Amino acid sequence: MSEYNWCHNPDCHKIETQSRVRGTGDNKVLRTVKIKVGRYGNHQPNIWNYFCNNSCLFQFLNKFGQEIANTYSVKQPSETPIKVKKVKSQDYRMRYNGNDYEKIPYTSTTMTIESK
Ligand SMILES: [Zn+2]
């Protein structure tokens, strides 16, 4: 069973591409793009089931971004518990002293984030 959506950008039908042209003779129109759900083989909820391309997605976001932000507003930061592992290691860099290169040792610390 094939399912379709119309591109949700309200101005999709104003974008001049040959792929949007419909109609015959002098009755031609630019029509909103019809999108096959799961067209990229992804059957999970996917933004590309609602927008024909990046340009239409961003036109939609620019037009409705404020309403979306108000609807799904974030009033405080969220936090994800993690474990941080720090590993110190000895390393060196080379420095030119005018005549020669010398090894300058330093200790580097690498931080690894592990989810809990
Ligand atoms: Zn579109």
PDB file of C-alpha atoms and ligand atoms in Angstrom:
ATOM      1  CA  MET A   1       0.000   0.000   0.000  1.00  0.00           C
ATOM      2  CA  SER A   2       1.448   3.324  -1.031  1.00  0.00           C
ATOM      3  CA  GLU A   3       0.806   6.368   1.059  1.00  0.00           C
ATOM      4  CA  TYR A   4       1.397   9.932  -0.077  1.00  0.00           C
ATOM      5  CA  ASN A   5       1.702  13.361   1.492  1.00  0.00           C
ATOM      6  CA  TRP A   6       1.723  16.772  -0.103  1.00  0.00           C
ATOM      7  CA  CYS A   7       4.829  18.807   0.655  1.00  0.00           C
ATOM      8  CA  HIS A   8       4.048  20.828   3.784  1.00  0.00           C
ATOM      9  CA  ASN A   9       5.797  24.007   2.624  1.00  0.00           C
ATOM     10  CA  PRO A  10       2.852  26.327   1.919  1.00  0.00           C
ATOM     11  CA  ASP A  11       4.903  27.933  -0.865  1.00  0.00           C
ATOM     12  CA  CYS A  12       6.057  24.694  -2.531  1.00  0.00           C
ATOM     13  CA  HIS A  13       3.742  25.417  -5.483  1.00  0.00           C
ATOM     14  CA  LYS A  14       5.411  28.794  -6.096  1.00  0.00           C
ATOM     15  CA  ILE A  15       8.840  27.313  -6.792  1.00  0.00           C
ATOM     16  CA  GLU A  16       9.475  27.192 -10.528  1.00  0.00           C
ATOM     17  CA  THR A  17      10.698  23.742 -11.509  1.00  0.00           C
ATOM     18  CA  GLN A  18       9.651  21.571 -14.434  1.00  0.00           C
ATOM     19  CA  SER A  19       8.750  18.778 -12.009  1.00  0.00           C
ATOM     20  CA  ARG A  20       5.953  20.936 -10.525  1.00  0.00           C
ATOM     21  CA  VAL A  21       4.281  21.787 -13.844  1.00  0.00           C
ATOM     22  CA  ARG A  22       0.867  20.172 -14.323  1.00  0.00           C
ATOM     23  CA  GLY A  23      -2.056  20.720 -16.685  1.00  0.00           C
ATOM     24  CA  THR A  24      -2.517  20.942 -20.435  1.00  0.00           C
ATOM     25  CA  GLY A  25      -2.358  23.669 -23.034  1.00  0.00           C
ATOM     26  CA  ASP A  26      -2.935  27.116 -21.599  1.00  0.00           C
ATOM     27  CA  ASN A  27      -4.157  25.712 -18.285  1.00  0.00           C
ATOM     28  CA  LYS A  28      -0.775  24.935 -16.785  1.00  0.00           C
ATOM     29  CA  VAL A  29      -0.027  25.332 -13.063  1.00  0.00           C
ATOM     30  CA  LEU A  30       2.805  24.796 -10.638  1.00  0.00           C
ATOM     31  CA  ARG A  31       1.552  22.196  -8.153  1.00  0.00           C
ATOM     32  CA  THR A  32       2.712  21.265  -4.643  1.00  0.00           C
ATOM     33  CA  VAL A  33       4.995  18.218  -4.800  1.00  0.00           C
ATOM     34  CA  LYS A  34       3.449  14.849  -3.910  1.00  0.00           C
ATOM     35  CA  ILE A  35       5.710  12.793  -1.665  1.00  0.00           C
ATOM     36  CA  LYS A  36       5.678   9.035  -1.385  1.00  0.00           C
ATOM     37  CA  VAL A  37       5.921   8.096   2.304  1.00  0.00           C
ATOM     38  CA  GLY A  38       9.062   6.059   2.930  1.00  0.00           C
ATOM     39  CA  ARG A  39      10.564   7.076  -0.417  1.00  0.00           C
ATOM     40  CA  TYR A  40      14.079   6.734   0.977  1.00  0.00           C
ATOM     41  CA  GLY A  41      13.331   3.296   2.369  1.00  0.00           C
ATOM     42  CA  ASN A  42      13.010   4.593   5.894  1.00  0.00           C
ATOM     43  CA  HIS A  43       9.689   3.509   7.349  1.00  0.00           C
ATOM     44  CA  GLN A  44      10.254   5.194  10.683  1.00  0.00           C
ATOM     45  CA  PRO A  45       8.895   8.706  11.154  1.00  0.00           C
ATOM     46  CA  ASN A  46      11.031  10.793   8.848  1.00  0.00           C
ATOM     47  CA  ILE A  47      10.992  14.500   8.026  1.00  0.00           C
ATOM     48  CA  TRP A  48      11.338  13.718   4.304  1.00  0.00           C
ATOM     49  CA  ASN A  49       7.864  12.210   4.357  1.00  0.00           C
ATOM     50  CA  TYR A  50       6.584  15.793   4.725  1.00  0.00           C
ATOM     51  CA  PHE A  51       8.937  17.958   2.682  1.00  0.00           C
ATOM     52  CA  CYS A  52      10.050  17.460  -0.891  1.00  0.00           C
ATOM     53  CA  ASN A  53      13.537  18.852  -0.233  1.00  0.00           C
ATOM     54  CA  ASN A  54      15.782  20.891   2.072  1.00  0.00           C
ATOM     55  CA  SER A  55      14.675  24.174   0.550  1.00  0.00           C
ATOM     56  CA  CYS A  56      10.988  23.495   1.272  1.00  0.00           C
ATOM     57  CA  LEU A  57      11.809  22.303   4.803  1.00  0.00           C
ATOM     58  CA  PHE A  58      13.678  25.513   5.585  1.00  0.00           C
ATOM     59  CA  GLN A  59      11.044  27.761   3.997  1.00  0.00           C
ATOM     60  CA  PHE A  60       8.523  26.033   6.285  1.00  0.00           C
ATOM     61  CA  LEU A  61      10.773  26.433   9.341  1.00  0.00           C
ATOM     62  CA  ASN A  62      11.427  30.099   8.573  1.00  0.00           C
ATOM     63  CA  LYS A  63       7.691  30.712   8.256  1.00  0.00           C
ATOM     64  CA  PHE A  64       6.505  28.637  11.245  1.00  0.00           C
ATOM     65  CA  GLY A  65       9.620  28.352  13.413  1.00  0.00           C
ATOM     66  CA  GLN A  66       8.244  30.727  16.045  1.00  0.00           C
ATOM     67  CA  GLU A  67       5.010  28.748  16.361  1.00  0.00           C
ATOM     68  CA  ILE A  68       6.918  25.464  16.533  1.00  0.00           C
ATOM     69  CA  ALA A  69       9.197  26.894  19.222  1.00  0.00           C
ATOM     70  CA  ASN A  70       6.161  28.127  21.163  1.00  0.00           C
ATOM     71  CA  THR A  71       4.402  24.762  20.843  1.00  0.00           C
ATOM     72  CA  TYR A  72       7.459  22.725  21.863  1.00  0.00           C
ATOM     73  CA  SER A  73       9.089  25.331  24.047  1.00  0.00           C
ATOM     74  CA  VAL A  74      12.119  24.578  26.196  1.00  0.00           C
ATOM     75  CA  LYS A  75      11.952  26.490  29.496  1.00  0.00           C
ATOM     76  CA  GLN A  76      14.909  24.862  31.154  1.00  0.00           C
ATOM     77  CA  PRO A  77      17.935  22.868  30.087  1.00  0.00           C
ATOM     78  CA  SER A  78      17.830  19.085  30.080  1.00  0.00           C
ATOM     79  CA  GLU A  79      20.604  16.880  31.426  1.00  0.00           C
ATOM     80  CA  THR A  80      21.860  13.429  30.495  1.00  0.00           C
ATOM     81  CA  PRO A  81      23.685  11.504  33.239  1.00  0.00           C
ATOM     82  CA  ILE A  82      27.137  10.469  32.094  1.00  0.00           C
ATOM     83  CA  LYS A  83      30.394   9.090  33.385  1.00  0.00           C
ATOM     84  CA  VAL A  84      33.530  10.956  32.479  1.00  0.00           C
ATOM     85  CA  LYS A  85      36.765   9.072  32.183  1.00  0.00           C
ATOM     86  CA  LYS A  86      39.963  11.071  32.082  1.00  0.00           C
ATOM     87  CA  VAL A  87      43.097   9.471  30.775  1.00  0.00           C
ATOM     88  CA  LYS A  88      46.443  11.220  31.117  1.00  0.00           C
ATOM     89  CA  SER A  89      49.202  10.388  28.725  1.00  0.00           C
ATOM     90  CA  GLN A  90      52.737  11.574  28.152  1.00  0.00           C
ATOM     91  CA  ASP A  91      53.466  13.038  24.783  1.00  0.00           C
ATOM     92  CA  TYR A  92      55.898  15.503  23.272  1.00  0.00           C
ATOM     93  CA  ARG A  93      55.996  18.148  20.615  1.00  0.00           C
ATOM     94  CA  MET A  94      58.964  19.258  18.566  1.00  0.00           C
ATOM     95  CA  ARG A  95      60.300  22.796  18.937  1.00  0.00           C
ATOM     96  CA  TYR A  96      62.930  24.442  16.786  1.00  0.00           C
ATOM     97  CA  ASN A  97      65.480  26.243  18.944  1.00  0.00           C
ATOM     98  CA  GLY A  98      67.249  28.056  16.128  1.00  0.00           C
ATOM     99  CA  ASN A  99      69.736  25.300  15.352  1.00  0.00           C
ATOM    100  CA  ASP A 100      67.963  22.089  16.014  1.00  0.00           C
ATOM    101  CA  TYR A 101      64.664  20.503  16.971  1.00  0.00           C
ATOM    102  CA  GLU A 102      64.135  19.433  20.549  1.00  0.00           C
ATOM    103  CA  LYS A 103      61.485  17.282  22.128  1.00  0.00           C
ATOM    104  CA  ILE A 104      59.308  19.167  24.592  1.00  0.00           C
ATOM    105  CA  PRO A 105      57.381  16.738  26.799  1.00  0.00           C
ATOM    106  CA  TYR A 106      53.897  17.476  27.971  1.00  0.00           C
ATOM    107  CA  THR A 107      51.052  15.646  29.645  1.00  0.00           C
ATOM    108  CA  SER A 108      47.809  15.524  27.736  1.00  0.00           C
ATOM    109  CA  THR A 109      44.466  14.631  29.212  1.00  0.00           C
ATOM    110  CA  THR A 110      41.850  12.940  27.109  1.00  0.00           C
ATOM    111  CA  MET A 111      38.272  12.995  28.338  1.00  0.00           C
ATOM    112  CA  THR A 112      35.923  10.208  27.295  1.00  0.00           C
ATOM    113  CA  ILE A 113      32.201  10.456  27.882  1.00  0.00           C
ATOM    114  CA  GLU A 114      30.468   7.174  28.631  1.00  0.00           C
ATOM    115  CA  SER A 115      26.707   6.955  28.869  1.00  0.00           C
ATOM    116  CA  LYS A 116      25.360   5.497  32.089  1.00  0.00           C
TER     117      LYS A 116
HETATM  118 ZN    ZN B   1       8.071  21.224  -1.489  1.00  0.00          ZN
END
